[in-house]
PDB file of C-alpha atoms in Angstrom:
ATOM      1  CA  UNK Z   1      76.667 105.417  98.637  1.00  0.00           C
ATOM      2  CA  UNK Z   2      77.891 101.880  99.284  1.00  0.00           C
ATOM      3  CA  UNK Z   3      81.186 100.741  97.797  1.00  0.00           C
ATOM      4  CA  UNK Z   4      81.242  97.672  95.566  1.00  0.00           C
ATOM      5  CA  UNK Z   5      83.311  94.731  96.813  1.00  0.00           C
ATOM      6  CA  UNK Z   6      86.817  94.199  95.467  1.00  0.00           C
ATOM      7  CA  UNK Z   7      88.691  90.978  94.771  1.00  0.00           C
ATOM      8  CA  UNK Z   8      92.429  90.729  95.466  1.00  0.00           C
ATOM      9  CA  UNK Z   9      94.369  88.567  93.026  1.00  0.00           C
ATOM     10  CA  UNK Z  10      98.047  87.640  92.869  1.00  0.00           C
ATOM     11  CA  UNK Z  11     100.244  85.562  90.577  1.00  0.00           C
ATOM     12  CA  UNK Z  12     101.232  82.389  92.403  1.00  0.00           C
ATOM     13  CA  UNK Z  13     103.041  79.146  91.672  1.00  0.00           C
ATOM     14  CA  UNK Z  14     105.683  81.061  89.759  1.00  0.00           C
ATOM     15  CA  UNK Z  15     108.522  78.649  90.381  1.00  0.00           C
ATOM     16  CA  UNK Z  16     110.028  75.678  88.619  1.00  0.00           C
ATOM     17  CA  UNK Z  17     111.537  72.632  90.292  1.00  0.00           C
ATOM     18  CA  UNK Z  18     113.660  73.790  93.235  1.00  0.00           C
ATOM     19  CA  UNK Z  19     113.378  77.450  92.261  1.00  0.00           C
ATOM     20  CA  UNK Z  20     110.628  79.478  93.982  1.00  0.00           C
ATOM     21  CA  UNK Z  21     109.782  83.088  93.179  1.00  0.00           C
ATOM     22  CA  UNK Z  22     106.604  83.801  95.135  1.00  0.00           C
ATOM     23  CA  UNK Z  23     105.713  83.197  98.796  1.00  0.00           C
ATOM     24  CA  UNK Z  24     102.602  81.224  97.944  1.00  0.00           C
ATOM     25  CA  UNK Z  25     101.793  80.145 101.498  1.00  0.00           C
ATOM     26  CA  UNK Z  26     101.706  83.666 102.918  1.00  0.00           C
ATOM     27  CA  UNK Z  27     100.036  85.320  99.941  1.00  0.00           C
ATOM     28  CA  UNK Z  28      97.227  82.770 100.074  1.00  0.00           C
ATOM     29  CA  UNK Z  29      96.389  84.131 103.530  1.00  0.00           C
ATOM     30  CA  UNK Z  30      95.776  87.585 102.009  1.00  0.00           C
ATOM     31  CA  UNK Z  31      94.335  87.264  98.496  1.00  0.00           C
ATOM     32  CA  UNK Z  32      90.909  86.017  97.461  1.00  0.00           C
ATOM     33  CA  UNK Z  33      91.948  84.785  93.990  1.00  0.00           C
ATOM     34  CA  UNK Z  34      95.158  83.011  92.924  1.00  0.00           C
ATOM     35  CA  UNK Z  35      96.429  83.272  89.349  1.00  0.00           C
ATOM     36  CA  UNK Z  36      98.329  79.996  89.118  1.00  0.00           C
ATOM     37  CA  UNK Z  37     101.128  79.611  86.578  1.00  0.00           C
ATOM     38  CA  UNK Z  38     100.342  76.673  84.302  1.00  0.00           C
ATOM     39  CA  UNK Z  39     103.815  75.632  83.181  1.00  0.00           C
ATOM     40  CA  UNK Z  40     104.408  77.846  80.142  1.00  0.00           C
ATOM     41  CA  UNK Z  41     106.054  80.862  81.797  1.00  0.00           C
ATOM     42  CA  UNK Z  42     106.587  79.245  85.197  1.00  0.00           C
ATOM     43  CA  UNK Z  43     105.160  76.436  87.285  1.00  0.00           C
ATOM     44  CA  UNK Z  44     105.336  72.674  87.095  1.00  0.00           C
ATOM     45  CA  UNK Z  45     103.077  69.788  88.030  1.00  0.00           C
ATOM     46  CA  UNK Z  46     104.209  69.566  91.657  1.00  0.00           C
ATOM     47  CA  UNK Z  47     103.964  73.330  92.188  1.00  0.00           C
ATOM     48  CA  UNK Z  48     100.545  73.515  90.554  1.00  0.00           C
ATOM     49  CA  UNK Z  49      99.233  70.716  92.730  1.00  0.00           C
ATOM     50  CA  UNK Z  50     100.625  72.253  95.924  1.00  0.00           C
ATOM     51  CA  UNK Z  51      99.173  75.703  95.226  1.00  0.00           C
ATOM     52  CA  UNK Z  52      95.771  74.250  94.315  1.00  0.00           C
ATOM     53  CA  UNK Z  53      95.717  72.220  97.533  1.00  0.00           C
ATOM     54  CA  UNK Z  54      96.589  75.255  99.675  1.00  0.00           C
ATOM     55  CA  UNK Z  55      94.170  77.529  97.848  1.00  0.00           C
ATOM     56  CA  UNK Z  56      91.327  75.060  98.295  1.00  0.00           C
ATOM     57  CA  UNK Z  57      92.079  74.742 102.008  1.00  0.00           C
ATOM     58  CA  UNK Z  58      91.821  78.513 102.427  1.00  0.00           C
ATOM     59  CA  UNK Z  59      88.827  79.093 100.182  1.00  0.00           C
ATOM     60  CA  UNK Z  60      90.850  81.076  97.640  1.00  0.00           C
ATOM     61  CA  UNK Z  61      89.574  80.897  94.057  1.00  0.00           C
ATOM     62  CA  UNK Z  62      91.915  79.315  91.507  1.00  0.00           C
ATOM     63  CA  UNK Z  63      92.555  80.992  88.170  1.00  0.00           C
ATOM     64  CA  UNK Z  64      94.581  79.693  85.226  1.00  0.00           C
ATOM     65  CA  UNK Z  65      97.328  82.168  84.386  1.00  0.00           C
ATOM     66  CA  UNK Z  66      97.983  81.336  80.756  1.00  0.00           C
ATOM     67  CA  UNK Z  67     101.051  82.503  78.864  1.00  0.00           C
ATOM     68  CA  UNK Z  68     103.135  82.280  75.765  1.00  0.00           C
ATOM     69  CA  UNK Z  69     105.472  79.257  75.880  1.00  0.00           C
ATOM     70  CA  UNK Z  70     108.456  81.140  77.306  1.00  0.00           C
ATOM     71  CA  UNK Z  71     110.050  79.649  80.425  1.00  0.00           C
ATOM     72  CA  UNK Z  72     113.406  81.297  79.753  1.00  0.00           C
ATOM     73  CA  UNK Z  73     111.870  84.755  79.471  1.00  0.00           C
ATOM     74  CA  UNK Z  74     109.247  84.294  82.207  1.00  0.00           C
ATOM     75  CA  UNK Z  75     106.543  84.953  79.618  1.00  0.00           C
ATOM     76  CA  UNK Z  76     107.554  88.589  79.275  1.00  0.00           C
ATOM     77  CA  UNK Z  77     109.088  88.441  75.792  1.00  0.00           C
ATOM     78  CA  UNK Z  78     107.068  89.426  72.742  1.00  0.00           C
ATOM     79  CA  UNK Z  79     106.236  86.389  70.609  1.00  0.00           C
ATOM     80  CA  UNK Z  80     104.315  85.755  67.406  1.00  0.00           C
ATOM     81  CA  UNK Z  81     102.280  82.579  67.806  1.00  0.00           C
ATOM     82  CA  UNK Z  82      99.803  81.429  65.127  1.00  0.00           C
ATOM     83  CA  UNK Z  83      96.215  81.820  66.321  1.00  0.00           C
ATOM     84  CA  UNK Z  84      95.298  78.123  66.144  1.00  0.00           C
ATOM     85  CA  UNK Z  85      98.428  77.185  68.074  1.00  0.00           C
ATOM     86  CA  UNK Z  86      97.832  79.814  70.747  1.00  0.00           C
ATOM     87  CA  UNK Z  87      94.209  78.746  71.208  1.00  0.00           C
ATOM     88  CA  UNK Z  88      95.265  75.122  71.669  1.00  0.00           C
ATOM     89  CA  UNK Z  89      98.008  76.091  74.124  1.00  0.00           C
ATOM     90  CA  UNK Z  90      95.616  78.227  76.185  1.00  0.00           C
ATOM     91  CA  UNK Z  91      93.171  75.312  76.419  1.00  0.00           C
ATOM     92  CA  UNK Z  92      96.042  72.948  77.282  1.00  0.00           C
ATOM     93  CA  UNK Z  93      97.165  75.129  80.198  1.00  0.00           C
ATOM     94  CA  UNK Z  94      93.648  75.450  81.586  1.00  0.00           C
ATOM     95  CA  UNK Z  95      93.146  71.695  81.335  1.00  0.00           C
ATOM     96  CA  UNK Z  96      96.389  70.940  83.145  1.00  0.00           C
ATOM     97  CA  UNK Z  97      95.480  73.186  86.073  1.00  0.00           C
ATOM     98  CA  UNK Z  98      91.924  71.842  86.188  1.00  0.00           C
ATOM     99  CA  UNK Z  99      93.246  68.355  86.986  1.00  0.00           C
ATOM    100  CA  UNK Z 100      94.940  69.616  90.145  1.00  0.00           C
ATOM    101  CA  UNK Z 101      92.090  71.939  91.103  1.00  0.00           C
ATOM    102  CA  UNK Z 102      89.618  69.070  90.945  1.00  0.00           C
ATOM    103  CA  UNK Z 103      91.974  66.817  92.903  1.00  0.00           C
ATOM    104  CA  UNK Z 104      91.918  69.504  95.606  1.00  0.00           C
ATOM    105  CA  UNK Z 105      88.118  69.441  95.653  1.00  0.00           C
ATOM    106  CA  UNK Z 106      87.548  72.628  93.713  1.00  0.00           C
ATOM    107  CA  UNK Z 107      87.876  73.850  90.103  1.00  0.00           C
ATOM    108  CA  UNK Z 108      89.459  76.478  87.911  1.00  0.00           C
ATOM    109  CA  UNK Z 109      87.226  79.536  88.346  1.00  0.00           C
ATOM    110  CA  UNK Z 110      88.621  81.994  85.783  1.00  0.00           C
ATOM    111  CA  UNK Z 111      91.431  82.678  83.305  1.00  0.00           C
ATOM    112  CA  UNK Z 112      93.975  85.505  83.186  1.00  0.00           C
ATOM    113  CA  UNK Z 113      96.735  85.972  80.597  1.00  0.00           C
ATOM    114  CA  UNK Z 114     100.259  86.675  81.844  1.00  0.00           C
ATOM    115  CA  UNK Z 115     103.020  89.065  80.892  1.00  0.00           C
ATOM    116  CA  UNK Z 116     103.590  89.667  77.196  1.00  0.00           C
ATOM    117  CA  UNK Z 117     100.363  87.900  76.293  1.00  0.00           C
ATOM    118  CA  UNK Z 118      98.369  90.089  78.711  1.00  0.00           C
ATOM    119  CA  UNK Z 119      99.801  93.232  77.150  1.00  0.00           C
ATOM    120  CA  UNK Z 120      99.432  91.953  73.582  1.00  0.00           C
ATOM    121  CA  UNK Z 121      95.718  91.219  73.855  1.00  0.00           C
ATOM    122  CA  UNK Z 122      94.983  94.740  75.053  1.00  0.00           C
ATOM    123  CA  UNK Z 123      95.383  95.903  71.444  1.00  0.00           C
ATOM    124  CA  UNK Z 124      95.789  92.845  69.193  1.00  0.00           C
ATOM    125  CA  UNK Z 125      92.390  91.549  68.117  1.00  0.00           C
ATOM    126  CA  UNK Z 126      93.732  88.386  66.471  1.00  0.00           C
ATOM    127  CA  UNK Z 127      95.666  87.248  69.527  1.00  0.00           C
ATOM    128  CA  UNK Z 128      92.726  88.224  71.740  1.00  0.00           C
ATOM    129  CA  UNK Z 129      90.438  86.038  69.643  1.00  0.00           C
ATOM    130  CA  UNK Z 130      92.896  83.145  69.932  1.00  0.00           C
ATOM    131  CA  UNK Z 131      92.887  83.402  73.730  1.00  0.00           C
ATOM    132  CA  UNK Z 132      89.089  83.524  73.760  1.00  0.00           C
ATOM    133  CA  UNK Z 133      88.941  80.495  71.455  1.00  0.00           C
ATOM    134  CA  UNK Z 134      91.218  78.622  73.829  1.00  0.00           C
ATOM    135  CA  UNK Z 135      89.004  79.420  76.802  1.00  0.00           C
ATOM    136  CA  UNK Z 136      85.891  78.378  74.863  1.00  0.00           C
ATOM    137  CA  UNK Z 137      87.595  75.104  73.976  1.00  0.00           C
ATOM    138  CA  UNK Z 138      88.383  74.391  77.623  1.00  0.00           C
ATOM    139  CA  UNK Z 139      85.198  75.662  79.318  1.00  0.00           C
ATOM    140  CA  UNK Z 140      82.783  78.226  77.894  1.00  0.00           C
ATOM    141  CA  UNK Z 141      81.617  79.274  81.359  1.00  0.00           C
ATOM    142  CA  UNK Z 142      85.001  80.556  82.576  1.00  0.00           C
ATOM    143  CA  UNK Z 143      85.309  84.319  83.170  1.00  0.00           C
ATOM    144  CA  UNK Z 144      88.257  86.165  81.627  1.00  0.00           C
ATOM    145  CA  UNK Z 145      90.119  88.619  83.844  1.00  0.00           C
ATOM    146  CA  UNK Z 146      91.730  91.545  82.039  1.00  0.00           C
ATOM    147  CA  UNK Z 147      92.275  95.240  81.529  1.00  0.00           C
ATOM    148  CA  UNK Z 148      89.167  97.447  81.098  1.00  0.00           C
ATOM    149  CA  UNK Z 149      88.671  98.477  77.473  1.00  0.00           C
ATOM    150  CA  UNK Z 150      90.999  95.773  76.147  1.00  0.00           C
ATOM    151  CA  UNK Z 151      90.397  93.892  72.919  1.00  0.00           C
ATOM    152  CA  UNK Z 152      90.465  90.716  75.016  1.00  0.00           C
ATOM    153  CA  UNK Z 153      87.442  91.635  77.111  1.00  0.00           C
ATOM    154  CA  UNK Z 154      85.575  93.070  74.123  1.00  0.00           C
ATOM    155  CA  UNK Z 155      86.134  89.843  72.177  1.00  0.00           C
ATOM    156  CA  UNK Z 156      85.208  87.676  75.149  1.00  0.00           C
ATOM    157  CA  UNK Z 157      81.935  89.554  75.672  1.00  0.00           C
ATOM    158  CA  UNK Z 158      80.997  89.126  72.016  1.00  0.00           C
ATOM    159  CA  UNK Z 159      81.709  85.403  72.346  1.00  0.00           C
ATOM    160  CA  UNK Z 160      79.442  85.115  75.388  1.00  0.00           C
ATOM    161  CA  UNK Z 161      82.162  84.652  78.001  1.00  0.00           C
ATOM    162  CA  UNK Z 162      81.852  86.405  81.366  1.00  0.00           C
ATOM    163  CA  UNK Z 163      84.433  89.174  81.798  1.00  0.00           C
ATOM    164  CA  UNK Z 164      85.972  90.718  84.912  1.00  0.00           C
ATOM    165  CA  UNK Z 165      87.918  93.974  84.885  1.00  0.00           C
ATOM    166  CA  UNK Z 166      91.052  94.455  86.950  1.00  0.00           C
ATOM    167  CA  UNK Z 167      93.359  97.225  88.077  1.00  0.00           C
ATOM    168  CA  UNK Z 168      96.942  97.173  89.329  1.00  0.00           C
ATOM    169  CA  UNK Z 169      97.907  98.532  92.712  1.00  0.00           C
ATOM    170  CA  UNK Z 170     101.643  98.690  92.039  1.00  0.00           C
ATOM    171  CA  UNK Z 171     101.912  99.399  88.305  1.00  0.00           C
ATOM    172  CA  UNK Z 172     102.116 102.825  86.697  1.00  0.00           C
ATOM    173  CA  UNK Z 173      99.449 103.769  84.157  1.00  0.00           C
ATOM    174  CA  UNK Z 174      99.762 105.731  80.927  1.00  0.00           C
ATOM    175  CA  UNK Z 175      97.450 108.661  80.177  1.00  0.00           C
ATOM    176  CA  UNK Z 176      95.480 106.263  77.951  1.00  0.00           C
ATOM    177  CA  UNK Z 177      94.744 103.879  80.830  1.00  0.00           C
ATOM    178  CA  UNK Z 178      97.159 101.108  79.816  1.00  0.00           C
ATOM    179  CA  UNK Z 179     100.093  99.840  81.852  1.00  0.00           C
ATOM    180  CA  UNK Z 180     103.476 101.502  81.491  1.00  0.00           C
ATOM    181  CA  UNK Z 181     105.828  98.874  79.971  1.00  0.00           C
ATOM    182  CA  UNK Z 182     108.080  97.187  82.525  1.00  0.00           C
ATOM    183  CA  UNK Z 183     111.093  98.262  80.478  1.00  0.00           C
ATOM    184  CA  UNK Z 184     110.339 101.903  81.351  1.00  0.00           C
ATOM    185  CA  UNK Z 185     111.671 103.502  84.500  1.00  0.00           C
ATOM    186  CA  UNK Z 186     108.982 103.830  87.162  1.00  0.00           C
ATOM    187  CA  UNK Z 187     106.760 101.126  85.679  1.00  0.00           C
ATOM    188  CA  UNK Z 188     106.452  99.475  89.102  1.00  0.00           C
ATOM    189  CA  UNK Z 189     105.310 101.615  92.041  1.00  0.00           C
ATOM    190  CA  UNK Z 190     107.398 100.667  95.071  1.00  0.00           C
ATOM    191  CA  UNK Z 191     106.392 103.150  97.793  1.00  0.00           C
ATOM    192  CA  UNK Z 192     104.027 101.240 100.092  1.00  0.00           C
ATOM    193  CA  UNK Z 193     101.982 104.236 101.232  1.00  0.00           C
ATOM    194  CA  UNK Z 194     101.419 105.195  97.602  1.00  0.00           C
ATOM    195  CA  UNK Z 195     100.352 101.667  96.659  1.00  0.00           C
ATOM    196  CA  UNK Z 196      97.848 101.520  99.520  1.00  0.00           C
ATOM    197  CA  UNK Z 197      96.432 104.963  98.682  1.00  0.00           C
ATOM    198  CA  UNK Z 198      96.120 104.036  94.992  1.00  0.00           C
ATOM    199  CA  UNK Z 199      94.353 100.804  95.925  1.00  0.00           C
ATOM    200  CA  UNK Z 200      91.780 102.585  98.069  1.00  0.00           C
ATOM    201  CA  UNK Z 201      91.277 105.247  95.387  1.00  0.00           C
ATOM    202  CA  UNK Z 202      90.650 102.685  92.679  1.00  0.00           C
ATOM    203  CA  UNK Z 203      88.333 100.572  94.841  1.00  0.00           C
ATOM    204  CA  UNK Z 204      86.265 103.451  96.234  1.00  0.00           C
ATOM    205  CA  UNK Z 205      86.311 105.992  93.411  1.00  0.00           C
ATOM    206  CA  UNK Z 206      87.450 104.088  90.309  1.00  0.00           C
ATOM    207  CA  UNK Z 207      90.281 106.496  89.548  1.00  0.00           C
ATOM    208  CA  UNK Z 208      94.080 106.556  89.591  1.00  0.00           C
ATOM    209  CA  UNK Z 209      96.676 109.173  88.690  1.00  0.00           C
ATOM    210  CA  UNK Z 210      98.630 108.319  85.543  1.00  0.00           C
ATOM    211  CA  UNK Z 211     102.377 108.735  85.133  1.00  0.00           C
ATOM    212  CA  UNK Z 212     101.616 111.935  83.255  1.00  0.00           C
ATOM    213  CA  UNK Z 213      99.590 113.330  86.160  1.00  0.00           C
ATOM    214  CA  UNK Z 214      96.124 112.767  84.684  1.00  0.00           C
ATOM    215  CA  UNK Z 215      93.250 111.328  86.705  1.00  0.00           C
ATOM    216  CA  UNK Z 216      92.014 108.336  84.719  1.00  0.00           C
ATOM    217  CA  UNK Z 217      89.086 105.987  85.215  1.00  0.00           C
ATOM    218  CA  UNK Z 218      89.985 102.401  86.160  1.00  0.00           C
ATOM    219  CA  UNK Z 219      86.765 100.819  87.347  1.00  0.00           C
ATOM    220  CA  UNK Z 220      87.603  97.247  88.266  1.00  0.00           C
ATOM    221  CA  UNK Z 221      86.176  94.313  90.205  1.00  0.00           C
ATOM    222  CA  UNK Z 222      89.607  92.842  90.970  1.00  0.00           C
ATOM    223  CA  UNK Z 223      92.863  94.384  92.136  1.00  0.00           C
ATOM    224  CA  UNK Z 224      96.159  92.697  91.246  1.00  0.00           C
ATOM    225  CA  UNK Z 225      98.969  92.504  93.794  1.00  0.00           C
ATOM    226  CA  UNK Z 226     102.277  91.308  92.350  1.00  0.00           C
ATOM    227  CA  UNK Z 227     103.873  88.511  94.338  1.00  0.00           C
ATOM    228  CA  UNK Z 228     107.333  88.736  92.771  1.00  0.00           C
ATOM    229  CA  UNK Z 229     108.386  92.096  94.205  1.00  0.00           C
ATOM    230  CA  UNK Z 230     110.450  92.555  97.399  1.00  0.00           C
ATOM    231  CA  UNK Z 231     108.241  92.704 100.493  1.00  0.00           C
ATOM    232  CA  UNK Z 232     105.226  91.509  98.514  1.00  0.00           C
ATOM    233  CA  UNK Z 233     103.521  89.758 101.443  1.00  0.00           C
ATOM    234  CA  UNK Z 234     103.796  92.721 103.801  1.00  0.00           C
ATOM    235  CA  UNK Z 235     102.541  95.066 101.107  1.00  0.00           C
ATOM    236  CA  UNK Z 236      99.618  92.786 100.278  1.00  0.00           C
ATOM    237  CA  UNK Z 237      98.611  92.761 103.935  1.00  0.00           C
ATOM    238  CA  UNK Z 238      98.789  96.541 104.092  1.00  0.00           C
ATOM    239  CA  UNK Z 239      96.653  96.888 100.979  1.00  0.00           C
ATOM    240  CA  UNK Z 240      93.982  94.548 102.327  1.00  0.00           C
ATOM    241  CA  UNK Z 241      93.962  96.285 105.701  1.00  0.00           C
ATOM    242  CA  UNK Z 242      93.775  99.681 104.003  1.00  0.00           C
ATOM    243  CA  UNK Z 243      90.830  98.645 101.887  1.00  0.00           C
ATOM    244  CA  UNK Z 244      88.929  97.230 104.844  1.00  0.00           C
ATOM    245  CA  UNK Z 245      89.648 100.316 106.945  1.00  0.00           C
ATOM    246  CA  UNK Z 246      88.189 102.414 104.120  1.00  0.00           C
ATOM    247  CA  UNK Z 247      84.996 100.370 104.204  1.00  0.00           C
ATOM    248  CA  UNK Z 248      85.707  98.266 101.123  1.00  0.00           C
ATOM    249  CA  UNK Z 249      84.511  94.671 101.317  1.00  0.00           C
ATOM    250  CA  UNK Z 250      87.170  92.242 100.069  1.00  0.00           C
ATOM    251  CA  UNK Z 251      85.708  89.164  98.397  1.00  0.00           C
ATOM    252  CA  UNK Z 252      86.287  86.953  95.374  1.00  0.00           C
ATOM    253  CA  UNK Z 253      84.431  87.667  92.134  1.00  0.00           C
ATOM    254  CA  UNK Z 254      84.057  84.006  91.166  1.00  0.00           C
TER     255      UNK Z 254
END
């Protein structure tokens, strides 16, 4: 039985001014899709333009990584934003990135929420609807990238938006198939051999072992590699090499 292709995505452009968090240049040589920070949790105009230029040069797809307006908290703090405001802010972020993507000769190819917003729209139907409304306002052809079974993807499908499921190579899962909160010990998997093995298991068999020891289904078209962890570039290279050695074709979904 042939194995479906897998996309590798990473969060890029997560700096501000002179401060840089991710090694964008090196990660763009590994991933097939770049989730570019749009200025609300990280990123600025110069950073966005630079990442779009480099991504276009390397044929990497550009995604808008939209967030709550939370620079100080890196978009990881829980916030209550009125639905109409959140929808407008999602559209605003997509539009800002689209300017630089088009200047680079390409376009924004998909949308992915970040941090607290990503986790919120797994369960919160109202906030999920606001994100979907924002995407529809910006471009009703854009796919939404998110967690399988989330309210976000359910809402997007009902609204006619394309959806793409993703899994996480270096994040621990609960028995219910959601991500273990970053505030919990062991939420981020740091052993490289384990991350590579999990990546191959998810890509080839659609399963991963939860923190509680259960084998859970995580069928996904895209695999997220975090760029803000120590040794992120080396790990990303190992994951890609491991997937290819296992016969998994690595290619963008968009």
